[in-house]
Coordinates of C-alpha atoms and ligand atoms in Angstrom, one line a residue:
Chain A
M23 CA 132.0 98.1 120.4
A24 CA 128.9 97.5 118.4
M25 CA 128.9 100.1 115.6
E26 CA 125.8 99.0 113.4
F27 CA 124.2 102.4 113.8
L28 CA 127.0 103.9 111.6
T29 CA 125.3 101.8 108.7
I30 CA 122.0 103.7 109.2
Y31 CA 123.9 106.9 109.7
W32 CA 125.8 106.5 106.4
R33 CA 122.8 105.9 104.3
D34 CA 121.1 108.9 105.8
M35 CA 124.0 111.1 105.3
L36 CA 124.4 109.7 101.8
R37 CA 120.7 110.9 101.0
F38 CA 121.3 114.3 102.6
F39 CA 124.4 115.1 100.5
R40 CA 122.6 113.9 97.4
F41 CA 119.9 116.3 98.0
R42 CA 121.8 119.5 99.1
G43 CA 118.8 121.5 98.1
L44 CA 117.3 120.5 101.3
L45 CA 120.2 121.9 103.2
F46 CA 120.0 125.2 101.5
A47 CA 116.2 125.5 101.9
S48 CA 116.6 124.9 105.7
L49 CA 119.3 127.6 106.0
V50 CA 117.1 130.3 104.0
Q51 CA 114.8 130.8 106.8
P52 CA 117.3 131.4 109.7
A53 CA 119.1 133.5 107.3
L54 CA 115.9 135.7 106.5
W55 CA 115.2 135.8 110.4
M56 CA 118.5 137.1 111.1
A57 CA 119.0 139.4 108.2
F58 CA 115.6 141.1 108.3
F59 CA 113.9 140.7 111.7
G60 CA 117.3 140.7 113.5
V61 CA 118.7 143.7 111.7
A62 CA 115.4 145.7 111.8
M63 CA 114.7 144.9 115.3
S64 CA 118.3 145.7 116.3
S65 CA 118.0 149.1 114.9
N66 CA 115.0 149.7 116.9
F67 CA 115.8 148.2 120.1
D68 CA 119.1 149.2 120.6
R69 CA 118.2 152.9 120.6
F70 CA 116.1 152.5 123.8
S71 CA 117.4 149.5 125.3
M72 CA 120.8 150.9 125.9
P73 CA 121.2 151.5 129.7
A74 CA 121.8 155.2 130.4
A75 CA 124.8 154.4 132.6
L76 CA 126.6 151.0 132.3
P77 CA 128.9 150.0 135.1
P78 CA 132.4 150.3 133.9
G79 CA 133.7 147.1 132.3
A80 CA 130.2 146.0 131.6
L81 CA 129.3 144.2 128.2
F82 CA 126.5 145.5 126.3
V83 CA 125.1 143.3 123.7
P84 CA 123.1 144.6 120.7
Y85 CA 119.9 142.7 119.8
L86 CA 121.0 141.1 116.8
T87 CA 123.7 139.3 118.6
F88 CA 121.3 138.3 121.5
M89 CA 118.7 136.9 119.0
A90 CA 121.3 135.2 117.2
A91 CA 121.4 132.4 119.7
G92 CA 117.7 132.3 119.3
V93 CA 117.9 131.5 115.7
I94 CA 120.2 128.9 116.2
A95 CA 118.0 127.5 118.6
L96 CA 115.0 127.7 116.4
T97 CA 116.9 126.1 113.4
T98 CA 117.9 123.1 115.5
L99 CA 114.4 122.8 116.8
F100 CA 113.0 122.7 113.5
T101 CA 115.7 120.3 112.0
S102 CA 115.5 117.9 115.1
L103 CA 111.6 117.8 115.1
F104 CA 111.7 116.9 111.3
G105 CA 114.7 114.7 111.6
G106 CA 112.4 111.3 112.2
I107 CA 110.8 112.0 109.0
S108 CA 113.2 109.9 107.0
L109 CA 111.8 107.0 109.0
L110 CA 108.3 107.8 107.9
F111 CA 109.5 108.1 104.3
D112 CA 111.2 104.4 104.7
K113 CA 108.0 103.2 106.1
N114 CA 106.0 104.3 103.3
W115 CA 108.2 103.1 100.7
G116 CA 108.4 99.7 102.3
L117 CA 112.1 100.2 103.0
M118 CA 111.7 100.0 106.6
R119 CA 111.0 96.0 106.3
E120 CA 114.4 95.4 105.1
I121 CA 115.9 97.2 108.0
L122 CA 113.2 95.7 110.5
A123 CA 114.0 92.1 109.4
S124 CA 117.7 92.7 109.5
P125 CA 119.9 91.7 112.4
I126 CA 120.8 95.5 113.3
P127 CA 119.3 96.0 116.7
R128 CA 116.4 98.3 116.8
S129 CA 118.3 100.7 119.2
H130 CA 120.9 101.2 116.5
L131 CA 118.3 102.2 114.0
L132 CA 117.1 104.9 116.6
L133 CA 120.8 105.9 117.3
G134 CA 121.7 106.1 113.6
I135 CA 118.9 108.3 112.6
S136 CA 119.4 110.5 115.5
L137 CA 122.9 111.0 115.0
S138 CA 122.6 111.7 111.4
G139 CA 119.9 114.3 112.5
M140 CA 122.3 115.8 115.0
T141 CA 125.1 116.1 112.3
K142 CA 122.6 118.0 110.1
S143 CA 121.9 120.4 112.9
Y144 CA 125.6 120.7 113.5
I145 CA 126.2 121.8 110.0
Q146 CA 123.4 124.2 109.8
V147 CA 124.5 125.9 113.2
V148 CA 128.2 126.3 111.9
I149 CA 126.8 127.9 108.7
I150 CA 124.4 130.2 110.5
M151 CA 127.1 131.2 112.9
I152 CA 129.3 132.2 110.0
F153 CA 126.6 133.9 108.3
G154 CA 125.7 135.8 111.5
L155 CA 129.4 136.9 112.0
L156 CA 129.3 138.2 108.4
I157 CA 126.4 140.4 109.0
G158 CA 127.4 141.9 112.2
V159 CA 126.7 139.4 115.0
R160 CA 129.2 139.8 117.7
F161 CA 129.9 136.4 119.2
F162 CA 132.9 135.8 121.3
P163 CA 133.7 139.3 122.4
G164 CA 137.4 139.7 123.2
A165 CA 138.1 135.9 123.4
S166 CA 141.4 134.3 122.5
P167 CA 141.4 131.5 119.8
L168 CA 141.6 128.9 122.4
H169 CA 138.5 130.4 124.1
I170 CA 136.5 130.3 121.0
V171 CA 137.3 126.8 120.3
V172 CA 136.2 125.9 123.8
A173 CA 133.2 127.9 123.4
I174 CA 132.2 126.4 120.1
A175 CA 132.7 123.1 121.6
G176 CA 130.3 124.1 124.5
I177 CA 127.6 125.3 121.9
L178 CA 127.8 122.2 120.1
L179 CA 127.4 120.2 123.3
F180 CA 124.0 122.0 124.2
V181 CA 123.0 121.9 120.6
G182 CA 123.8 118.4 120.3
I183 CA 121.9 117.2 123.5
F184 CA 118.9 119.3 122.6
S185 CA 118.7 118.1 119.0
L186 CA 119.0 114.4 120.3
G187 CA 116.0 114.9 122.6
F188 CA 113.9 116.2 119.8
L189 CA 115.1 113.7 117.2
F190 CA 114.1 110.9 119.7
L191 CA 110.7 112.5 120.0
S192 CA 110.4 112.9 116.2
S193 CA 111.5 109.5 115.6
T194 CA 108.9 108.1 118.1
I195 CA 106.2 110.0 116.5
S196 CA 107.4 108.9 113.1
M197 CA 107.2 105.3 114.0
R198 CA 103.8 105.5 115.3
M199 CA 102.4 107.7 112.6
E200 CA 101.1 106.5 109.1
T201 CA 101.6 109.7 106.9
P202 CA 104.1 112.5 106.8
E203 CA 101.2 114.9 107.1
G204 CA 100.5 113.7 110.4
L205 CA 104.1 114.4 111.7
Q206 CA 103.8 117.7 110.0
G207 CA 100.8 118.6 112.0
V208 CA 102.3 117.5 115.2
I209 CA 105.4 119.6 114.6
T210 CA 103.4 122.7 113.8
L211 CA 101.5 122.3 117.1
L212 CA 104.5 121.8 119.2
S213 CA 107.1 124.3 117.6
M214 CA 105.1 127.4 118.3
P215 CA 104.7 127.2 121.9
I216 CA 108.1 125.9 122.4
F217 CA 109.9 128.7 120.5
F218 CA 107.6 131.6 121.9
V219 CA 107.6 130.3 125.6
S220 CA 111.3 130.6 125.7
N221 CA 114.2 133.1 126.0
A222 CA 115.1 132.8 122.4
L223 CA 113.9 136.3 121.4
Y224 CA 113.2 138.2 124.6
P225 CA 114.1 137.8 128.2
V226 CA 111.6 135.7 130.3
N227 CA 111.7 137.4 133.5
T228 CA 109.1 139.8 132.6
F229 CA 106.7 137.0 131.7
P230 CA 103.5 136.3 133.5
W231 CA 104.0 133.7 136.5
A232 CA 102.7 130.7 134.4
M233 CA 104.6 131.5 131.3
Q234 CA 107.8 131.7 133.4
A235 CA 107.3 128.4 134.8
A236 CA 106.7 127.0 131.4
S237 CA 109.7 128.6 130.1
V238 CA 111.9 127.1 132.9
A239 CA 110.3 123.5 132.0
N240 CA 111.3 124.1 128.2
P241 CA 114.3 122.6 126.9
L242 CA 114.8 125.3 124.2
T243 CA 115.4 127.9 127.3
H244 CA 118.2 125.7 128.6
M245 CA 119.8 125.3 125.3
V246 CA 119.5 129.1 124.4
T247 CA 121.1 129.8 128.0
G248 CA 123.9 127.4 127.1
I249 CA 124.5 129.1 123.7
R250 CA 124.6 132.5 125.2
Y251 CA 127.0 131.5 128.0
F252 CA 129.5 130.2 125.5
A253 CA 128.8 132.7 122.7
I254 CA 128.5 135.9 124.6
G255 CA 129.5 135.3 128.2
P256 CA 128.3 134.9 131.7
D257 CA 127.7 138.3 132.4
F258 CA 126.1 140.8 130.0
Y259 CA 123.6 143.6 129.4
A260 CA 120.9 143.2 126.6
L261 CA 117.5 144.5 126.1
G262 CA 117.5 146.6 129.1
G263 CA 118.4 143.6 131.5
H264 CA 121.4 142.2 133.2
Y265 CA 122.2 138.5 132.3
I266 CA 124.1 136.8 134.8
T267 CA 124.8 133.0 134.2
T268 CA 126.6 131.3 136.9
P269 CA 128.5 128.0 136.3
L270 CA 125.9 126.4 138.5
D271 CA 123.1 127.7 136.3
L272 CA 124.9 126.3 133.2
L273 CA 125.1 123.1 134.8
L274 CA 121.5 123.0 135.7
S275 CA 120.6 123.8 132.2
L276 CA 122.8 121.1 130.9
G277 CA 121.2 118.6 133.4
A278 CA 117.8 119.6 132.3
L279 CA 118.7 118.9 128.8
L280 CA 120.1 115.6 129.5
A281 CA 117.2 114.6 131.6
F282 CA 114.9 115.7 128.6
A283 CA 117.0 113.8 126.3
G284 CA 117.0 110.6 128.4
V285 CA 113.3 110.6 128.8
M286 CA 112.8 111.0 125.1
F287 CA 115.2 108.2 124.5
A288 CA 113.5 105.8 126.8
I289 CA 110.2 106.4 125.2
A290 CA 111.7 106.1 121.7
W291 CA 113.5 102.8 122.6
W292 CA 110.2 101.4 123.9
T293 CA 108.5 102.3 120.8
F294 CA 111.1 100.9 118.3
K295 CA 111.6 97.7 120.2
K296 CA 107.9 97.1 119.8
A297 CA 107.8 98.3 116.0
V298 CA 106.2 96.0 113.5
V299 CA 105.3 96.5 109.9
T300 CA 101.7 96.2 108.7
Chain B
M19 CA 110.5 66.1 112.5
P20 CA 113.9 66.1 114.4
D21 CA 115.8 68.2 111.7
A22 CA 113.4 71.1 111.5
I23 CA 114.8 74.4 111.0
I24 CA 111.4 76.0 110.9
D25 CA 108.7 74.6 113.3
V26 CA 105.3 76.3 113.0
Q27 CA 102.5 75.2 115.4
D28 CA 98.9 76.4 115.0
L29 CA 99.8 79.7 113.5
A30 CA 96.9 82.3 113.2
H31 CA 96.9 85.9 112.3
S32 CA 93.8 88.1 111.6
F33 CA 93.7 91.5 110.2
G34 CA 90.4 92.9 111.8
D35 CA 87.6 90.2 110.4
V36 CA 90.0 88.8 107.8
K37 CA 91.7 85.5 109.1
A38 CA 94.7 85.7 106.9
V39 CA 96.4 82.8 108.5
D40 CA 94.1 80.4 110.2
G41 CA 95.7 77.6 112.3
V42 CA 98.5 76.4 110.3
S43 CA 101.3 74.0 111.3
F44 CA 104.3 72.8 109.2
Q45 CA 107.8 72.1 109.4
V46 CA 110.7 72.8 107.2
R47 CA 113.7 70.6 107.3
K48 CA 117.3 72.0 107.4
G49 CA 118.5 72.2 103.9
E50 CA 115.5 71.9 101.9
I51 CA 113.8 74.1 99.3
F52 CA 110.2 74.2 100.9
S53 CA 107.5 76.0 98.8
F54 CA 104.2 77.6 99.6
L55 CA 101.6 77.6 96.7
G56 CA 98.2 79.2 97.0
P57 CA 95.9 81.7 95.3
N58 CA 96.0 85.3 95.9
G59 CA 95.1 86.3 99.4
A60 CA 95.8 82.7 100.6
G61 CA 97.8 84.0 103.5
K62 CA 101.4 83.3 102.2
S63 CA 103.0 86.6 102.5
T64 CA 101.4 87.2 105.9
T65 CA 103.0 83.8 107.2
I66 CA 106.3 85.0 105.8
N67 CA 106.0 88.3 107.6
I68 CA 105.3 86.5 111.0
L69 CA 108.2 84.1 110.3
T70 CA 110.6 87.1 109.7
T71 CA 109.2 88.8 113.0
L72 CA 107.7 91.8 110.9
L73 CA 104.3 90.9 112.3
P74 CA 103.4 89.8 116.1
I75 CA 102.3 86.2 116.6
Q76 CA 98.7 86.4 117.7
R77 CA 98.3 82.7 118.2
G78 CA 100.6 79.7 117.9
T79 CA 104.3 79.2 118.0
V80 CA 107.1 79.5 115.7
R81 CA 110.8 78.4 116.0
V82 CA 113.2 79.4 113.4
A83 CA 116.9 78.0 113.6
G84 CA 116.1 76.9 117.3
Y85 CA 115.0 80.5 118.3
D86 CA 111.4 81.4 119.5
V87 CA 110.1 84.0 117.1
A88 CA 107.9 85.7 119.6
S89 CA 110.5 86.0 122.6
E90 CA 113.9 86.0 120.9
P91 CA 113.2 88.0 117.4
E92 CA 116.7 89.4 117.4
A93 CA 118.3 86.3 117.4
V94 CA 115.9 85.0 114.8
R95 CA 116.9 88.1 112.5
Q96 CA 120.5 87.1 112.7
Q97 CA 119.6 83.7 110.9
I98 CA 117.4 85.0 108.1
G99 CA 117.3 86.8 104.7
I100 CA 114.3 87.8 102.8
V101 CA 113.2 88.8 99.2
F102 CA 110.2 90.7 99.8
Q103 CA 107.1 90.4 97.2
E104 CA 106.7 94.3 97.1
E105 CA 109.5 96.4 96.0
T106 CA 111.7 97.5 98.9
L107 CA 114.5 99.7 97.3
D108 CA 115.6 103.2 98.0
R109 CA 115.0 104.9 94.6
D110 CA 117.6 107.6 95.4
L111 CA 120.5 105.2 96.0
T112 CA 122.7 103.5 93.4
V113 CA 122.8 99.8 92.7
W114 CA 126.1 99.7 94.4
E115 CA 125.0 101.4 97.4
I116 CA 121.7 99.3 97.9
L117 CA 124.1 96.2 98.1
E118 CA 126.6 97.9 100.4
F119 CA 123.9 99.1 102.7
H120 CA 122.4 95.6 102.9
G121 CA 125.8 93.9 103.4
R122 CA 126.5 96.4 106.2
L123 CA 123.2 95.7 107.9
Y124 CA 124.3 92.1 108.0
S125 CA 127.5 93.0 109.4
M126 CA 129.3 91.3 106.5
E127 CA 133.1 92.1 106.7
R128 CA 134.3 94.8 104.4
A129 CA 136.5 92.8 101.9
A130 CA 134.1 89.7 101.9
R131 CA 131.2 92.1 101.2
H132 CA 132.9 93.9 98.5
R133 CA 133.7 90.8 96.8
R134 CA 130.2 89.4 97.1
I135 CA 128.7 92.6 95.8
D136 CA 130.8 92.3 92.7
E137 CA 129.8 88.8 92.2
M138 CA 126.1 89.4 92.8
M139 CA 126.0 92.3 90.4
G140 CA 127.5 89.9 87.8
L141 CA 125.1 87.2 88.6
V142 CA 122.0 89.4 88.0
E143 CA 123.9 91.4 85.0
L144 CA 124.0 94.7 86.8
T145 CA 127.6 95.4 86.7
A146 CA 127.3 97.8 84.1
K147 CA 124.4 99.7 86.3
R148 CA 126.8 99.7 89.3
D149 CA 126.5 103.6 89.8
V150 CA 123.1 104.2 88.4
Q151 CA 120.4 105.4 90.8
I152 CA 117.3 102.9 91.5
K153 CA 114.7 105.2 89.8
H154 CA 116.5 105.0 86.5
L155 CA 116.2 101.1 86.4
S156 CA 113.6 98.9 84.6
G157 CA 111.2 96.9 86.6
G158 CA 112.9 93.6 86.0
M159 CA 116.5 95.2 86.7
K160 CA 114.9 96.3 90.1
R161 CA 113.7 92.7 90.8
R162 CA 117.1 91.3 89.9
L163 CA 118.7 93.6 92.4
E164 CA 116.3 92.5 95.1
I165 CA 117.3 88.9 94.4
A166 CA 120.8 89.7 94.3
R167 CA 120.4 91.5 97.7
G168 CA 118.5 88.6 99.2
L169 CA 121.1 86.1 98.1
M170 CA 124.3 87.8 99.2
T171 CA 124.3 87.3 102.9
R172 CA 124.0 83.7 102.8
P173 CA 121.6 83.4 106.0
Q174 CA 120.6 80.2 107.4
V175 CA 117.1 80.5 106.2
L176 CA 116.2 82.5 103.2
Y177 CA 112.6 83.6 102.4
L178 CA 111.7 84.3 98.8
D179 CA 108.2 85.7 98.4
E180 CA 107.5 85.4 94.6
P181 CA 111.2 86.1 93.8
T182 CA 111.0 85.7 90.0
L183 CA 107.8 87.7 89.3
G184 CA 108.2 89.9 86.3
L185 CA 111.7 88.4 85.1
D186 CA 112.4 87.5 81.6
P187 CA 112.7 83.7 80.9
Q188 CA 116.5 83.7 80.8
T189 CA 116.9 85.5 84.0
R190 CA 114.3 83.3 85.8
M191 CA 116.4 80.2 84.9
R192 CA 119.7 81.8 85.9
T193 CA 118.0 82.7 89.2
W194 CA 116.8 79.1 89.7
E195 CA 120.3 78.0 89.2
Y196 CA 121.6 80.4 91.7
I197 CA 118.9 79.6 94.1
R198 CA 120.0 75.9 94.0
K199 CA 123.6 76.9 94.4
V200 CA 122.8 78.7 97.6
N201 CA 120.6 76.0 98.7
D202 CA 123.7 73.6 98.1
E203 CA 125.9 75.6 100.1
G204 CA 123.6 74.9 103.1
T205 CA 120.9 77.7 103.1
T206 CA 117.4 76.6 103.6
I207 CA 114.9 78.1 101.3
F208 CA 111.4 79.0 101.9
L209 CA 109.7 80.0 98.6
T210 CA 106.4 81.1 97.5
T211 CA 105.4 81.4 93.9
H212 CA 102.7 81.2 91.4
Y213 CA 104.8 79.7 88.8
M214 CA 104.1 76.0 89.0
D215 CA 107.2 74.9 86.9
E216 CA 109.4 77.0 89.3
A217 CA 107.7 75.2 92.2
D218 CA 108.2 71.7 90.4
R219 CA 111.7 72.4 89.5
L220 CA 113.1 73.7 92.6
S221 CA 111.0 72.4 95.8
D222 CA 111.9 69.5 97.8
R223 CA 108.3 69.6 99.4
I224 CA 105.5 71.9 98.8
S225 CA 102.4 72.7 100.8
I226 CA 99.2 74.1 99.1
I227 CA 97.6 76.8 101.2
D228 CA 94.2 78.4 100.6
H229 CA 92.1 80.7 102.8
G230 CA 94.8 80.7 105.6
R231 CA 94.8 76.9 105.7
I232 CA 97.3 74.3 104.5
I233 CA 95.4 71.8 102.4
V234 CA 98.0 69.4 101.6
T235 CA 101.8 68.9 101.9
G236 CA 104.3 66.6 100.0
T237 CA 106.8 66.3 97.4
A238 CA 105.7 67.4 93.9
E239 CA 105.7 63.7 92.8
E240 CA 103.5 62.8 95.7
L241 CA 100.9 65.7 95.1
K242 CA 100.9 64.5 91.4
N243 CA 100.4 61.0 92.3
A244 CA 97.5 61.9 94.4
L245 CA 95.7 62.7 91.3
G246 CA 96.6 59.2 89.8
E247 CA 99.0 58.3 87.1
D248 CA 97.2 59.8 84.3
M249 CA 94.8 62.7 83.7
I250 CA 92.3 63.3 80.9
Y251 CA 91.5 66.7 79.3
L252 CA 88.2 67.0 77.6
E253 CA 86.6 69.6 75.6
T254 CA 82.8 68.9 75.1
D255 CA 79.8 70.7 73.7
D256 CA 78.3 71.0 77.2
N257 CA 80.9 71.0 80.0
R258 CA 78.4 71.3 82.7
T259 CA 76.4 68.2 82.0
A260 CA 79.6 66.4 81.1
E261 CA 80.8 67.1 84.7
E262 CA 77.6 65.4 86.1
V263 CA 78.2 62.4 83.9
L264 CA 81.6 62.1 84.8
A265 CA 81.0 62.3 88.5
G266 CA 78.8 58.9 88.0
I267 CA 81.7 57.0 86.5
D268 CA 83.7 54.7 89.0
S269 CA 87.0 55.2 87.7
V270 CA 86.8 58.9 87.7
K271 CA 88.1 60.5 90.8
D272 CA 87.2 63.9 90.2
A273 CA 86.3 66.3 87.2
K274 CA 87.0 70.2 87.5
P275 CA 86.7 72.9 84.8
A276 CA 90.0 73.9 83.3
L277 CA 90.6 76.3 80.4
R278 CA 87.8 75.6 77.9
G279 CA 87.1 71.9 79.1
L280 CA 87.2 69.7 82.0
S281 CA 90.4 68.2 83.7
V282 CA 89.5 64.7 84.9
A283 CA 91.5 63.0 87.4
I284 CA 91.1 59.1 87.3
T285 CA 92.1 55.9 89.1
G286 CA 94.2 53.3 87.4
E287 CA 95.3 53.6 83.8
G288 CA 94.0 56.4 81.6
A289 CA 94.1 54.2 78.3
R290 CA 91.5 51.9 79.9
S291 CA 89.3 54.6 81.3
L292 CA 89.2 57.0 78.3
P293 CA 86.9 54.7 76.1
V294 CA 84.5 54.3 79.0
I295 CA 84.3 57.9 79.3
L296 CA 83.8 58.6 75.8
E297 CA 81.0 56.1 75.5
R298 CA 79.0 57.3 78.5
L299 CA 79.2 61.0 77.3
K300 CA 78.1 60.0 73.8
A301 CA 75.3 58.1 75.5
R302 CA 74.0 61.4 77.1
G303 CA 74.3 63.0 73.7
I304 CA 77.2 65.3 74.5
G305 CA 79.3 66.1 71.7
I306 CA 83.2 65.7 72.2
R307 CA 85.5 68.2 70.5
S308 CA 88.7 66.9 71.9
A309 CA 90.0 64.5 74.3
S310 CA 93.8 63.9 75.4
L311 CA 95.5 61.9 77.9
K312 CA 98.3 63.5 79.9
K313 CA 100.5 63.0 83.1
P314 CA 99.3 65.3 86.0
T315 CA 101.2 68.6 86.3
L316 CA 101.6 70.7 89.3
D317 CA 99.0 73.1 87.8
D318 CA 96.4 70.1 87.7
V319 CA 97.3 69.6 91.5
F320 CA 96.9 73.1 92.2
V321 CA 93.5 73.3 90.5
H322 CA 92.5 70.1 92.2
F323 CA 93.2 71.1 95.6
T324 CA 92.1 74.9 95.4
G325 CA 89.4 74.3 93.0
R326 CA 90.4 77.2 90.9
E327 CA 92.7 78.1 88.2
I328 CA 96.0 80.0 89.1
R329 CA 95.3 83.6 89.3
G330 CA 98.7 84.7 89.1
Ligands
LIG407 N1 98.1 94.8 106.3 C1 97.1 94.2 106.0 N2 95.9 94.8 106.5 C2 94.6 94.2 106.1 N3 94.6 93.0 105.6 C3 95.8 92.4 105.1 C4 97.1 93.2 105.2 N4 97.9 92.1 104.6 C5 97.3 91.1 104.2 N5 95.9 91.3 104.5 C6 94.8 90.2 103.9 O1 95.2 89.1 104.5 C7 95.0 88.0 103.6 C8 96.2 87.3 103.2 O2 97.0 88.2 102.3 P1 98.5 87.8 101.9 O3 99.3 89.0 101.4 O4 99.1 86.9 103.1 O5 98.3 86.7 100.8 P2 99.3 86.0 99.7 O6 99.0 84.6 99.9 O7 100.6 86.6 99.9 O8 98.7 86.5 98.5 P3 99.5 86.9 96.9 O9 99.5 85.5 96.3 O10 98.4 87.8 96.4 O11 100.6 87.6 97.2 C9 94.3 88.6 102.4 O12 92.8 88.8 102.6 C10 94.8 90.2 102.5 O13 93.7 91.0 102.2
LIG408 MG1 101.9 87.6 98.9

């Protein structure tokens, strides 16, 4: 099997670990969200969102735990949307010429950058989960160690596909843009609606009709569905609502993410094949 | 040319209104060192960028090592190496990491790669800087590293775009030796340079290019012979009038301003023309400050064909 993408991956990770400051900076925002917004909202919401009578054996999930999945999603979204920026820097510094003139296939350049972006997301997600558990997020309620391992694998699967999709998108934009400012603008434009028209912070079934439709088309919703399924369970109560995720729902969400990532890959591949340096 | 490893036919490339390359055709033989000489903006780097698949072909055809650059770019990239004119180094990596990354990009096998990296660091005397980040290197050290990087993979065709720019004399000489060595081992070299001595020493053949067109091609000897066996360098009180007078002398092929005087190409022996020339100038009342006879150099060739001094 051709492993050329590992070269690109190696360099990008080398730079990532050389500038650990970036990793810490990227963890500050999600930590603050959980520590302040999460804890504050929890203390309010949980007073009135607790159903008067829960059916026996039902699982009630406090808001902090509910939104922790959303914070993981938010962090992954940002990191992935920014992931292509290293391509832009390479372009601006002229480094891209070395790579584009070398025998490494363009698809491997895309793959290498995307996989290193995915790895960065994984590192963040794991750190956020640990941080969350420390401040009172109750993930994996009553699960055995084996279950927890499977659940974490499931979460990483959803996070991975989602982040690849957005990394492909970000790489495409970066290859077509001239400056990092341009990418920044696009990211700001995209991230707000993606984040708020989703189930990351609140249930979507009370949205107006059009927003509900948009949230179903939103990859973020599908990733959050996956994370909650594995981190909390298929059947729980939160924010006064009853959440049921059947295995079919889960598969549909997985399929939606795969389709999204597939389309983004196709667009990115086409862009990379035609890339020239001016 | 049957043994051409680079075959360029009617290549043209424009940036907006600027015709950077304007209908260029040439061949490079397998195993030779071929040089492009030309003033700034002549189109040398643009040609290299097209030949290395970094720019699309707008007109014409280019074949490198048997592959068509337009339709088989990936195969072409397997065959080539480049030292770019501009710096292309990741400032945050170390010297060793730069070379390791490059060797891996070219799928060099691990043991051979590491051996070659050590060898190349020794060649450009950067072994002591092995673990130093690029941002802490001097300009010349960075250039040396880029040369080492270009030479390490031993491609079929190696493009060197002004490789020794900014190097000290010793390093330039050592680089020449190594370019020769790489060439002897079978790598064809495409060189651009503004150093005429470099082109003279290294090149098997030279093309002079200006305004996106090739003006003349030949060996350094052939180009120099085109100016005649001898040249005369004159400094007079009135170079402008002297130029006119010279134009009317039969044995004078051509006179061009050079430095503080005139560079005169002549037919036949210089020793015979010189007295005639001096006589005619005197007859017009032009004072002569100095006159010397010399063999034409590549600098003279350059000035003759581009009509300008080298603007390095
Ligand atoms: N990316 C670009 N966009 C617009 N014009 C360009 C670009 N690259 C080169 N040019 C123009 O094309 C012409 C040829 O440039 P090129 O870089 O090929 O010259 P060169 O022979 O390499 O010169 P030098 O000796 O200064 O390196 C110049 O007029 C230059 O301004
Ligand atoms: Mg140039």
